[in-house]
Structure formats: C-alpha cells, structure tokens
C-alpha cells in the first residue's frame, strides 16, 4: 500500500539519532514558502524555520505497492551510524546527516537511494574541533547544501563535493542553521554541550563570509533557534535556560540583529533543580509553543511533570505553562511536533513514555486534550 492512501491518517516516523526525536509526516507541499529553501519536501533540519516537523500532502519517495515496513527497516545500517537528520532535494535525492557526541569521531553526510536506502556516497567532515555531532543542515534555494558539524560549517554541491568550509568562533558545538528571507544563514553556537558556555548568534552569507560574526545572547541556550515572520518582521526566537527572548533581523547591506526588549517570558527559576531548560520553539497561530524539562538523555533528571509553554507573539504577558501528562519526573528528549494547519500539538514525555495530541483554544484560553497514548 502506497503512502498516498494514508493521507487521512497520521503516519509517524520516529528517528532516535543524536538529539532528535520524532518526525511526523501527514503525508508535502513546499515546506517553507516564505524562506529561500529548495523546492522540495524536507529542505531543512526540522522541515522549516518554525520547526513544525509536519508536511501536509504527498509522502515519502515510495511507489504504490512497495513494502513500507521493509523499506524503512533498511535504514538501520552500520554505514549510517548515529543518524541525525534527513534532507530531500529532487525526487531521486535523499541525504542523511549524522555523527556521534564525541571530540574524536567526525560527522558525516550520505547520499542515499530513496527506494532501497542503499548508500550511494558518504563524506566525512574532518575540518574542525569541538563536539562533532551533526549540528544542523539545510538545502538552500541556490541548490547547495549547508551542514554544520561541531564548530565548522560546510558548503557542498548535490554530489557531496565540499566547496568551502569555515571554522566558527565558538568551540562548543553549533546546533542549528536556518536561512533568512534574504538568503543569509543564521546559526547558534555554545550551550548545547556545556550549559556554562555562553551562546552566540552568527550570520553568514551563502559563500560563508561573516556578516554578523557574533551576538552574545542574554543567557545560555542549549536548544535550537527558530525564525518566524510576524507582521512582516523577521525574528529569531531563543529559548534560554530560564527566559524566552527574540531578536529582530534587519536585512540590508549591513544586516543587524536587535534584541526586542519589550517581548520576553521568564518560564522558570534558573537556580531551581525542579525543572530544566526549554526545547526549541515552534509556532501555531499567534502563539509560540515549547516544552520545559529538556534533556539530552532519557533518564529522569527533573522532579516535575513536563509543561507546554505558550507565549503570545504580540503580548508576552499573555503566557502560561500547562502540564499535558501530569506525571512526575518528566523529560522531553524529543521536541514537540506541531501541525499548524490543524492547530495540533504533539508533546512527548520520553521518560514516562507518553505521547498526546492537544489543541490550544484561543477564544477559551485553554488547552484541549484530544488523546494520550503510552508507547
């Protein structure tokens, strides 16, 4: 049975790689129409700049009659040890990016046959230091791939030839790279491996030349950034150790990142051991959503349930925390998946092994539970 027959159903593909959790295919229109990504189904590490991880049409590269379970099982391979992300390009182009949490082992990218999942070519990234896990990747509208591993960003052509690379200024690993509307690249370094390390934002052009070499964030941010356009203003959203903030990106010959001092939300006490940092932000309607008790492992390290955190994009005083599962010692190894078209949130508690579907009711100012399952 081809995946196109599954359009009314949620088909869930869970990929436990480095620090990535689940990717949900609702079967794909162009993923990010406002941003300069290649016109393909999955052009950036979590689908789009809002990190929704959901596509609403089409599906994977599998023809009718293909055995879906068998095809997916083939991805378990020593040749693709510790996968982290996938990217698509044209119909016959599928790329897998991965690498270990290590200062010795190097990250890698592989071009994979989308029908057999056999590795066609694999390239090792060995130009830099720092934690060498696969930090982020995107397929730019210019046709090139950009991949961050450790403290190095690489530019590759579709045949995986490395055209250029640049060592970045933070030797604590970069997690995440996104494209602004003008095509420039933004990335966040520091905090992913060492929460005592300061975090910075860097902006490069598509030839990897620095436009904004570093902007030091108000506090360490272990999670990934997100970019969202609101009222035609382009913002970078940051989930720090205790506070959610945003920077406006102002494009031009000398681009700027300006902290929005009138918009922020203090979601936890930074000295408390009852909760931990928030995961990457995402968006539905006029709200930012994230979850607290982020973790790089599946062992319980916090004492409280996980919470969905909601912040209004126009008024950060309109914010709240909501416990979807109400189970103690919760942690979110996997970031929350969001279906903005149907206004659905899919939080996961990877310690208590719960997943659920919720919807925020804007008029009633409350969360609605649709279902909760154990896994």
PDB file of N, CA and C in Angstrom, residues 267-269 272-277 292-293 302-305 307 321:
ATOM      1  N   UNK A 267      10.191  31.695  32.109  1.00  0.00           N
ATOM      2  CA  UNK A 267       9.378  30.486  32.274  1.00  0.00           C
ATOM      3  C   UNK A 267       9.827  29.594  33.424  1.00  0.00           C
ATOM      4  N   UNK A 268      10.998  29.867  34.016  1.00  0.00           N
ATOM      5  CA  UNK A 268      11.444  29.075  35.159  1.00  0.00           C
ATOM      6  C   UNK A 268      12.481  29.863  35.943  1.00  0.00           C
ATOM      7  N   UNK A 269      12.716  29.401  37.170  1.00  0.00           N
ATOM      8  CA  UNK A 269      13.782  29.933  38.013  1.00  0.00           C
ATOM      9  C   UNK A 269      15.089  29.260  37.598  1.00  0.00           C
ATOM     10  N   UNK A 272      16.650  26.721  40.054  1.00  0.00           N
ATOM     11  CA  UNK A 272      15.832  25.613  40.560  1.00  0.00           C
ATOM     12  C   UNK A 272      16.272  24.289  39.947  1.00  0.00           C
ATOM     13  N   UNK A 273      16.253  23.233  40.759  1.00  0.00           N
ATOM     14  CA  UNK A 273      16.532  21.887  40.246  1.00  0.00           C
ATOM     15  C   UNK A 273      15.244  21.099  40.014  1.00  0.00           C
ATOM     16  N   UNK A 274      14.092  21.784  40.099  1.00  0.00           N
ATOM     17  CA  UNK A 274      12.812  21.100  39.879  1.00  0.00           C
ATOM     18  C   UNK A 274      12.499  20.957  38.390  1.00  0.00           C
ATOM     19  N   UNK A 275      13.008  21.878  37.576  1.00  0.00           N
ATOM     20  CA  UNK A 275      12.762  21.841  36.133  1.00  0.00           C
ATOM     21  C   UNK A 275      14.080  22.099  35.411  1.00  0.00           C
ATOM     22  N   UNK A 276      14.053  21.937  34.098  1.00  0.00           N
ATOM     23  CA  UNK A 276      15.242  22.271  33.311  1.00  0.00           C
ATOM     24  C   UNK A 276      14.827  23.076  32.079  1.00  0.00           C
ATOM     25  N   UNK A 277      15.779  23.303  31.190  1.00  0.00           N
ATOM     26  CA  UNK A 277      15.620  24.241  30.079  1.00  0.00           C
ATOM     27  C   UNK A 277      14.526  23.836  29.098  1.00  0.00           C
ATOM     28  N   UNK A 292       9.264  22.540  28.631  1.00  0.00           N
ATOM     29  CA  UNK A 292      10.390  22.569  29.557  1.00  0.00           C
ATOM     30  C   UNK A 292      10.899  21.151  29.806  1.00  0.00           C
ATOM     31  N   UNK A 293      11.832  21.036  30.764  1.00  0.00           N
ATOM     32  CA  UNK A 293      12.461  19.756  31.113  1.00  0.00           C
ATOM     33  C   UNK A 293      13.141  19.111  29.910  1.00  0.00           C
ATOM     34  N   UNK A 302      14.637  15.572  36.225  1.00  0.00           N
ATOM     35  CA  UNK A 302      13.846  16.615  36.860  1.00  0.00           C
ATOM     36  C   UNK A 302      12.834  15.967  37.808  1.00  0.00           C
ATOM     37  N   UNK A 303      12.211  16.777  38.642  1.00  0.00           N
ATOM     38  CA  UNK A 303      11.289  16.257  39.643  1.00  0.00           C
ATOM     39  C   UNK A 303       9.834  16.561  39.313  1.00  0.00           C
ATOM     40  N   UNK A 304       9.595  17.363  38.296  1.00  0.00           N
ATOM     41  CA  UNK A 304       8.246  17.818  37.991  1.00  0.00           C
ATOM     42  C   UNK A 304       7.783  17.281  36.647  1.00  0.00           C
ATOM     43  N   UNK A 305       6.480  17.334  36.366  1.00  0.00           N
ATOM     44  CA  UNK A 305       5.992  16.967  35.028  1.00  0.00           C
ATOM     45  C   UNK A 305       6.540  17.932  33.974  1.00  0.00           C
ATOM     46  N   UNK A 307       6.004  20.546  30.940  1.00  0.00           N
ATOM     47  CA  UNK A 307       4.975  21.549  30.672  1.00  0.00           C
ATOM     48  C   UNK A 307       5.075  22.021  29.233  1.00  0.00           C
ATOM     49  N   UNK A 321       1.945  28.048  31.455  1.00  0.00           N
ATOM     50  CA  UNK A 321       2.537  26.712  31.452  1.00  0.00           C
ATOM     51  C   UNK A 321       1.435  25.698  31.710  1.00  0.00           C
TER      52      UNK A 321
END
